[in-house]
Tab-separated table of C-alpha atoms in Angstrom:
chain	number	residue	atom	x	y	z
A	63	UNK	CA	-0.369	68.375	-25.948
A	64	UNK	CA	1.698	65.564	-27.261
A	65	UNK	CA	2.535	64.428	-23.722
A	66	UNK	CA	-0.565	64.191	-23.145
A	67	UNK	CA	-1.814	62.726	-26.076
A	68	UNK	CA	1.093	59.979	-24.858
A	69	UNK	CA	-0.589	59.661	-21.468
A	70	UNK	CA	-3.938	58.798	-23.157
A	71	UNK	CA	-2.036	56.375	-25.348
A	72	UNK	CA	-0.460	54.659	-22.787
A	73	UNK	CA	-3.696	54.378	-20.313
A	74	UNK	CA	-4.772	50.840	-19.924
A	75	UNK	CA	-8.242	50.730	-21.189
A	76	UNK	CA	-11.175	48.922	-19.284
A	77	UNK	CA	-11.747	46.434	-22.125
A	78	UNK	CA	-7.773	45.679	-21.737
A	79	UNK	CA	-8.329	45.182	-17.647
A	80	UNK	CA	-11.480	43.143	-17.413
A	81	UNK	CA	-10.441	41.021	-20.373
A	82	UNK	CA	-8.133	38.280	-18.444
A	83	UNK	CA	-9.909	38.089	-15.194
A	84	UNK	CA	-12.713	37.045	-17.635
A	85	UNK	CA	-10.361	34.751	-19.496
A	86	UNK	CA	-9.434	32.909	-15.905
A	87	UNK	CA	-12.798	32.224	-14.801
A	88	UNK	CA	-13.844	29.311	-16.749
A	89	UNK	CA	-10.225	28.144	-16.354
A	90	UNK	CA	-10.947	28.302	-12.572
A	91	UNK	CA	-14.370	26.997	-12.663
A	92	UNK	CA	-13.280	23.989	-14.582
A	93	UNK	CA	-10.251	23.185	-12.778
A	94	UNK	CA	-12.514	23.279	-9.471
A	95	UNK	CA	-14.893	21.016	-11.212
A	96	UNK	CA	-12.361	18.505	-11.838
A	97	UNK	CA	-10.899	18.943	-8.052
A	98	UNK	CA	-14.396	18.073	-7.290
A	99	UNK	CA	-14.976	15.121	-9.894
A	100	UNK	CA	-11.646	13.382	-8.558
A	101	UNK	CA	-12.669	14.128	-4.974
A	102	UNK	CA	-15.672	12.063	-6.123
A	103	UNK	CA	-14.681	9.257	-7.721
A	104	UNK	CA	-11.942	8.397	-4.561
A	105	UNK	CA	-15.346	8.291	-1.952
A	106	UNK	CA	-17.092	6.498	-4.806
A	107	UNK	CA	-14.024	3.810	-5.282
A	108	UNK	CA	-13.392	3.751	-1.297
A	109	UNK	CA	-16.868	2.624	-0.814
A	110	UNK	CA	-16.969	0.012	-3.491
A	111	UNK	CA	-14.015	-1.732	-2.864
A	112	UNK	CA	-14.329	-1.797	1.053
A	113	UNK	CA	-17.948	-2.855	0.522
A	114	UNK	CA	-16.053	-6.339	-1.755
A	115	UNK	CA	-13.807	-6.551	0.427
A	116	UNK	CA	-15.592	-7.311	3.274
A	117	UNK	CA	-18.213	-9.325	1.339
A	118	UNK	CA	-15.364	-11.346	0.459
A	119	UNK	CA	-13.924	-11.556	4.006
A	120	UNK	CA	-16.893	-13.066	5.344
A	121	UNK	CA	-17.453	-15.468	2.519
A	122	UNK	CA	-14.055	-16.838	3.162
A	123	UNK	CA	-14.896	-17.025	7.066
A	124	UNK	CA	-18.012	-18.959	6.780
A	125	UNK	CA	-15.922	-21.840	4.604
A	126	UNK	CA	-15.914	-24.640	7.070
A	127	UNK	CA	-12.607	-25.156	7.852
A	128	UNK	CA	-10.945	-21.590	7.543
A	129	UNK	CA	-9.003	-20.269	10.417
A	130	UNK	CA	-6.667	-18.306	8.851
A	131	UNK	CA	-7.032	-14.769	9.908
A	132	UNK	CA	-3.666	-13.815	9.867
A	133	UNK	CA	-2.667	-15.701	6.695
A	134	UNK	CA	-5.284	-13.614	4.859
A	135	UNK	CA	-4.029	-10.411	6.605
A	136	UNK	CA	-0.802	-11.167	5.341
A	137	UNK	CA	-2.321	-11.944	1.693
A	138	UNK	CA	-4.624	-8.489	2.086
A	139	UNK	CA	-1.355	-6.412	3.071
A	140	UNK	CA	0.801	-7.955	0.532
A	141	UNK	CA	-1.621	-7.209	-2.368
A	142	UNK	CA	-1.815	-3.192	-1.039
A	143	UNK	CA	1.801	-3.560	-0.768
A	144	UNK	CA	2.156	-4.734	-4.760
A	145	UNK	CA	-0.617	-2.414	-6.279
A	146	UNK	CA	1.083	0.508	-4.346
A	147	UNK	CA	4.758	-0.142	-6.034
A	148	UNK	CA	3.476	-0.556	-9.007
A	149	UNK	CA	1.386	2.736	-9.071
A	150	UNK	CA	4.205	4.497	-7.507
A	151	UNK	CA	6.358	3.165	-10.492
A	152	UNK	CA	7.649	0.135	-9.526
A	153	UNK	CA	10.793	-0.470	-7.518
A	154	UNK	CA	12.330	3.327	-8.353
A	155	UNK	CA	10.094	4.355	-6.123
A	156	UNK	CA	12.173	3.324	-2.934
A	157	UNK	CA	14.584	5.687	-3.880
A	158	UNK	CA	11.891	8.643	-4.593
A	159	UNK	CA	12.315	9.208	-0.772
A	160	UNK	CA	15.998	10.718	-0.631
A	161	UNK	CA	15.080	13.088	-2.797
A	162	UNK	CA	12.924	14.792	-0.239
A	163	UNK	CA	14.904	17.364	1.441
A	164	UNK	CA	14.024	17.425	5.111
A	165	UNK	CA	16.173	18.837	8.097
A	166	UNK	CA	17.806	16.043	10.321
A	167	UNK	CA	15.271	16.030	12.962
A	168	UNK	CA	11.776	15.222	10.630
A	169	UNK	CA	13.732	12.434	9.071
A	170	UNK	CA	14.236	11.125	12.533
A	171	UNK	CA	10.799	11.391	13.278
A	172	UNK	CA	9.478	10.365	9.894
A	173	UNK	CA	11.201	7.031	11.195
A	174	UNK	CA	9.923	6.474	14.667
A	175	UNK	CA	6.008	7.476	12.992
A	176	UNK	CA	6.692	5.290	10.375
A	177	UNK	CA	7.669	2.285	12.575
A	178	UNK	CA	4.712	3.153	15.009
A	179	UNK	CA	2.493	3.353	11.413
A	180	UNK	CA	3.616	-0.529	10.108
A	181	UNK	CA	3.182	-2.291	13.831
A	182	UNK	CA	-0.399	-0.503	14.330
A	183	UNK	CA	-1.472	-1.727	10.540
A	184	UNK	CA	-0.086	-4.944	10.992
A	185	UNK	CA	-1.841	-5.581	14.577
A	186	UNK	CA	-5.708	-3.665	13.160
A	187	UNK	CA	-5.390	-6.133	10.641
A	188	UNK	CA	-4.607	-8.990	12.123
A	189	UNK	CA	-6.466	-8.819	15.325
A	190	UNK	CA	-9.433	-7.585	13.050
A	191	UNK	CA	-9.324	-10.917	10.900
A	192	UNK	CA	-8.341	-13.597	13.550
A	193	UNK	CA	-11.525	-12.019	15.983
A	194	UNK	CA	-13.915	-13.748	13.094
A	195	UNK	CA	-12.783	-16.693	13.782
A	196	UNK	CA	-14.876	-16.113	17.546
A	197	UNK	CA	-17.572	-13.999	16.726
A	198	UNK	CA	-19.512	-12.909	14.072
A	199	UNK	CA	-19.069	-10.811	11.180
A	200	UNK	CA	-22.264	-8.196	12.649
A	201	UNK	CA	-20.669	-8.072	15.939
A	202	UNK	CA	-17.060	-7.248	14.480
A	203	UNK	CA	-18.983	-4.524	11.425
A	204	UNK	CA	-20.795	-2.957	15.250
A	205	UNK	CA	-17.090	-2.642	16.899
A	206	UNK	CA	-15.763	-0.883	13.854
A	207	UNK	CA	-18.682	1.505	13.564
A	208	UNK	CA	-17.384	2.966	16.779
A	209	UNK	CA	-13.690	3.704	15.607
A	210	UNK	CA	-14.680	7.599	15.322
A	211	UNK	CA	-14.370	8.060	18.876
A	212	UNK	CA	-11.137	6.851	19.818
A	213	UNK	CA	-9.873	8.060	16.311
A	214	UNK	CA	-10.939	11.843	18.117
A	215	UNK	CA	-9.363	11.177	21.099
A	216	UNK	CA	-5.946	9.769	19.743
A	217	UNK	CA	-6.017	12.865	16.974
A	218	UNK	CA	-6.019	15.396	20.507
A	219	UNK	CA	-2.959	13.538	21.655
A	220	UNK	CA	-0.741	13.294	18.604
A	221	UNK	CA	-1.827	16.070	16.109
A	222	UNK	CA	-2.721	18.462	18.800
A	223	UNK	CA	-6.333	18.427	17.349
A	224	UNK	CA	-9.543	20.106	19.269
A	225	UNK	CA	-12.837	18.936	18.930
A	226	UNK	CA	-16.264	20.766	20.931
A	227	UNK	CA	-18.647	19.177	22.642
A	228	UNK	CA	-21.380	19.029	19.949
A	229	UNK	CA	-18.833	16.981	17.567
A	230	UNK	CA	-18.089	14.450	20.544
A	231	UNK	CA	-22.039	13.861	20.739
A	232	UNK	CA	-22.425	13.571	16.901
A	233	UNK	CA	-19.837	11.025	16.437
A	234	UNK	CA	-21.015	9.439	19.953
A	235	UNK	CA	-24.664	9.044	18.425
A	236	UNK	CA	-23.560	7.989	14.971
A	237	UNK	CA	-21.526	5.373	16.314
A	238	UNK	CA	-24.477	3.779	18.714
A	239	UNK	CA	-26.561	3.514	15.898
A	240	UNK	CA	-24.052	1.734	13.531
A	241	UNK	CA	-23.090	-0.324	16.312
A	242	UNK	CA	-27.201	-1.032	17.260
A	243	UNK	CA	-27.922	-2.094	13.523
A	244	UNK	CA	-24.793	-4.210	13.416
A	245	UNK	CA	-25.940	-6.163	16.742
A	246	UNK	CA	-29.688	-6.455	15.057
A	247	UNK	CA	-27.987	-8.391	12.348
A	248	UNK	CA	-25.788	-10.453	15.289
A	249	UNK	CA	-29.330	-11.659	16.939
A	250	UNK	CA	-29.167	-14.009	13.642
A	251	UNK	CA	-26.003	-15.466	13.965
A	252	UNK	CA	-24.545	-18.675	12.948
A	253	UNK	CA	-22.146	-19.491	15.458
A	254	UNK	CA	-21.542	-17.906	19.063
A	255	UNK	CA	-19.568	-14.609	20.688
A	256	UNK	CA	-16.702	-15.500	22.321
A	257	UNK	CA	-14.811	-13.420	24.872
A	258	UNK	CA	-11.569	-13.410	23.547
A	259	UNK	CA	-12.857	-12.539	19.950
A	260	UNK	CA	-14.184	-9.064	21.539
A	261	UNK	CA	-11.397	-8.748	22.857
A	262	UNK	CA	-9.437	-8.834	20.041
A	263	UNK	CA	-11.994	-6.304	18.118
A	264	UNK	CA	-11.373	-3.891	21.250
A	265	UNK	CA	-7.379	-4.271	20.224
A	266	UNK	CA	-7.990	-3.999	16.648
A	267	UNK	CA	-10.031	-0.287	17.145
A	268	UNK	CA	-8.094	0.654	18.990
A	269	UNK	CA	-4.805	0.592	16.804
A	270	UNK	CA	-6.792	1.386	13.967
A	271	UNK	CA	-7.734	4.488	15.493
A	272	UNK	CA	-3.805	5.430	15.812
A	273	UNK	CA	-3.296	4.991	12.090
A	274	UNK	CA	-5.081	7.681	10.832
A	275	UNK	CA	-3.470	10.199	13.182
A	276	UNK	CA	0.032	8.641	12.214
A	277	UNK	CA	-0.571	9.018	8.738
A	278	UNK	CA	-1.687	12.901	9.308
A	279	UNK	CA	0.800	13.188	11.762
A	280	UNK	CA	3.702	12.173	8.627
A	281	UNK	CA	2.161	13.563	5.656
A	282	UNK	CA	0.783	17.139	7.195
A	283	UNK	CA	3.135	17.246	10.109
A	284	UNK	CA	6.422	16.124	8.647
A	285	UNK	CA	5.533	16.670	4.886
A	286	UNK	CA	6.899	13.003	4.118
A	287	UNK	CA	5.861	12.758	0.210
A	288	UNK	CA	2.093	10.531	0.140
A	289	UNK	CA	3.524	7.954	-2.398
A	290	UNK	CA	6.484	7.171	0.153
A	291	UNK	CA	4.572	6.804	3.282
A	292	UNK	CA	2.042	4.379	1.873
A	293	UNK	CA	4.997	1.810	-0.346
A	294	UNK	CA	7.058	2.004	3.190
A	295	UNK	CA	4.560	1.414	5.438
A	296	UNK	CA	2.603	-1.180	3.575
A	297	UNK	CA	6.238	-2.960	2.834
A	298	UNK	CA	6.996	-3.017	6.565
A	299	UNK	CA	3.769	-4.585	7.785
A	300	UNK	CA	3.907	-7.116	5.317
A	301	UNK	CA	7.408	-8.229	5.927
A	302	UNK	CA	6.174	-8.366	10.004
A	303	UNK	CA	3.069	-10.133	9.287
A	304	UNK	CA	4.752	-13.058	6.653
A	305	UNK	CA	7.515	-13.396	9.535
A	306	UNK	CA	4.960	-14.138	12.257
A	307	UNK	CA	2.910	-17.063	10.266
A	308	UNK	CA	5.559	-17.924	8.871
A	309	UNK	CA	7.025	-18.420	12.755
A	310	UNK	CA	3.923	-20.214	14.121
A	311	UNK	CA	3.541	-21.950	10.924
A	312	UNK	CA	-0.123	-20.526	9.991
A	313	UNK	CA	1.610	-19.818	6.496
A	314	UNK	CA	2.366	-23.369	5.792
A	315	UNK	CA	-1.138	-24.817	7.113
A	316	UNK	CA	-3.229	-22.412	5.144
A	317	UNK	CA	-1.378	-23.392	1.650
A	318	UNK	CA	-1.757	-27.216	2.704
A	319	UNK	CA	-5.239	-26.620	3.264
A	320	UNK	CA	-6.460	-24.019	-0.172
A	321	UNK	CA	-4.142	-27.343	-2.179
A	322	UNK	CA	-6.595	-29.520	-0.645
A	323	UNK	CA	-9.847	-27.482	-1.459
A	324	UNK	CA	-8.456	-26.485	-4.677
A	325	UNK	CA	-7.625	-30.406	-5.708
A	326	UNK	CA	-10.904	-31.426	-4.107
A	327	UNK	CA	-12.965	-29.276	-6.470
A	328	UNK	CA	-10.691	-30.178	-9.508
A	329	UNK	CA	-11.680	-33.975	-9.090
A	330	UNK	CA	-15.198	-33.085	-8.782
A	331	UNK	CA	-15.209	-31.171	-11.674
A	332	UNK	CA	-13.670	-34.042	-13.388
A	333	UNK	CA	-15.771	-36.569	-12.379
A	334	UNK	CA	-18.843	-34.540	-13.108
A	335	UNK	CA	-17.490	-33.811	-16.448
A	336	UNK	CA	-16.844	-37.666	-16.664
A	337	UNK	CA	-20.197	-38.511	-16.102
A	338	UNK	CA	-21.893	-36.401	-18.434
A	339	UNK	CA	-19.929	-37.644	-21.744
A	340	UNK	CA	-20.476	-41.208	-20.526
A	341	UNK	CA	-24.630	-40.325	-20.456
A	342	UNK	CA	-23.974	-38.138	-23.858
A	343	UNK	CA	-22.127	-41.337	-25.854
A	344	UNK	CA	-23.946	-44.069	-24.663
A	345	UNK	CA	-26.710	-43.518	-21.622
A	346	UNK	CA	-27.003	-45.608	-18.391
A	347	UNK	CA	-25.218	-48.829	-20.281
A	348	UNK	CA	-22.294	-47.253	-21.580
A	349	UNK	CA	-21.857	-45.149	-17.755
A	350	UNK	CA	-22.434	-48.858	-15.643
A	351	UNK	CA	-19.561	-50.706	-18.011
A	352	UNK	CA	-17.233	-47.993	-17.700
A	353	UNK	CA	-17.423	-47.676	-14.645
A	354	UNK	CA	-17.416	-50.882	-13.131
A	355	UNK	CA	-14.057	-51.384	-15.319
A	356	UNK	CA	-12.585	-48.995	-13.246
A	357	UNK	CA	-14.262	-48.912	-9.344
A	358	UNK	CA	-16.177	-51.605	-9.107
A	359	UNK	CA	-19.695	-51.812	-7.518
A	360	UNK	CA	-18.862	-49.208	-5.180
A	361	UNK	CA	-17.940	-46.517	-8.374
A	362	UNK	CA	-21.409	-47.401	-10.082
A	363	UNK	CA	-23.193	-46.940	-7.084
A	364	UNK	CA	-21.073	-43.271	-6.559
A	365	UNK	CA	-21.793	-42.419	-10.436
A	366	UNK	CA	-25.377	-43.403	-9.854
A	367	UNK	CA	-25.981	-40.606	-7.368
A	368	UNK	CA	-24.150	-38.245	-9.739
A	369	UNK	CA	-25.823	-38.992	-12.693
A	370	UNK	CA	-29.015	-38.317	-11.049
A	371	UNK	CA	-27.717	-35.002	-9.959
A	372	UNK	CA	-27.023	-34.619	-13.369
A	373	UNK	CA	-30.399	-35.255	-15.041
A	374	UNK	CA	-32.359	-33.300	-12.014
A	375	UNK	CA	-29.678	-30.436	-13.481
A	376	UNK	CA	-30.854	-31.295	-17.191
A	377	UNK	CA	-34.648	-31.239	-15.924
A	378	UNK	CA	-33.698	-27.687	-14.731
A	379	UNK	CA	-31.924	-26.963	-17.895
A	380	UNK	CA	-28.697	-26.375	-16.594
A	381	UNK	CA	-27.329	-29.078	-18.657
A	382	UNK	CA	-28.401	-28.448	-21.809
A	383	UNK	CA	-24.943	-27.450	-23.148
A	384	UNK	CA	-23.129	-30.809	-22.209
């Protein structure tokens, strides 16, 4: 009787079973939630700062004068290079990598990929960047669009991946229409398509096609830590791109010539800024004497045209504060 009394005792009840899988659900709801919400917010921050940078790639294009592709794909690479050490931890992180334990053979290969990774960076940047310096900036958004393709056919060859015949036709379609409403855009262009430009934009989807399946290839393949491959590989293609303008002497050209906008737009600024306090102290007299002191009647006839830029600003009230 007492045994069994015991028995009863010792029984787990139901309310005693059901209790923590009820107790883990919102835990596991709400950790899923967040998975989601970060998922989120990396498309969402993707988008937005591919979206600038682009807008800001063509701005700098269309300056008359700027022919600099691989100058800015060495400025573009250096900056991912910085913000990745720094969010990694700074310069400790070059030694998170021997940490890592990995058998002989992935560390080899983890080297060869990783080499392969910073050439095929180095050249979809570069070739991407100098190719709008011959064509437009519709024609080079239409070549893009059609990276999907290749990207499928590389990912057969180095990750072993399968795709059916239905996915080939929806990436196939997807990428005509991209490419369709990027040459509707080109029918507007400024300047004209050059051969060697689409060229170039055939070389640069090409290799960035192979990045994607590298980086899979190193992180899934040969588990080589995410913070690791992107400081390394970022590093390297920097260091290859600064040594090749630096080389054909791109580097030095392209600082010569952003010192001559900047100091261009610095004088104007001062002269504009010269102009107004002359009109604010003493109007047209006290702007002709000053500056026939100085230039002679060459300057008054220079400060004439700016003070009437000035006071059609004023009309507008844009000058109100001066």
């Amino acid at each position: 009787m007492n045994a069994a009394k015991n028995n009863v005792c010792d029984a787990p009840r139901h309310d005693d079973v059901e209790a923590p899988a009820a107790s883990k659900s919102p835990a596991r709801a709400s950790s899923s939630d967040d998975a989601y919400g970060g998922m989120l917010g990396y498309v969402l921050g993707l988008f937005v700062f591919y979206v600038g940078h682009d807008a800001l790639q063509e701005h700098n294009f269309r300056r008359e004068g700027f022919e600099f592709g691989w100058f800015m794909t060495c400025v573009e690479i250096g900056t991912m290079f910085a913000c990745a050490l720094i969010w990694e931890g700074g310069a400790a992180a070059f030694s998170g990598g021997s940490k890592d334990a990995a058998a002989p053979e992935d560390v080899a290969a983890r080297r060869w990929y990783l080499v392969g990774l910073v050439f095929v960076i180095a050249l979809s940047q570069g070739t991407g960047s100098v190719a709008l310096q011959h064509v437009n900036y519709p024609v080079k958004v239409a070549f893009k669009s059609c990276k999907l393709v290749p990207t499928m056919l590389f990912s057969q060859c180095v990750n072993k991946s399968s795709y059916g015949t239905q996915e080939y036709a929806a990436a196939a379609l997807m990428c005509l229409a991209l490419a369709l409403l990027g040459l509707a855009d080109a029918a507007h262009a400024t300047h004209a398509t050059h051969a060697y430009g689409l060229l170039l934009l055939v070389v640069a989807v090409c290799s960035d096609a192979v990045v994607p399946n590298f980086q899979e290839k190193l992180l899934r393949g040969l588990k080589m830590p995410l913070g690791t491959m992107v400081i390394y590989s970022n590093a390297g293609s920097f260091a290859l791109v600064l040594a090749y303008v630096s080389f054909t002497g791109e580097l030095a050209r392209a600082v010569a010539s952003e010192r001559r906008v900047s100091t261009t737009s610095g004088s104007r600024r001062r002269r504009g800024c010269r102009v107004a306090r002359l009109m604010n102290e003493g109007g047209w007299p006290r702007l002709v004497c000053g500056t026939r002191r100085r230039a002679g009647p060459a300057g008054v006839c220079s400060v004439f045209a700016a003070a009437a830029s000035t006071r059609r600003a004023r009309g507008r009230g844009g000058g109100a504060g001066l």
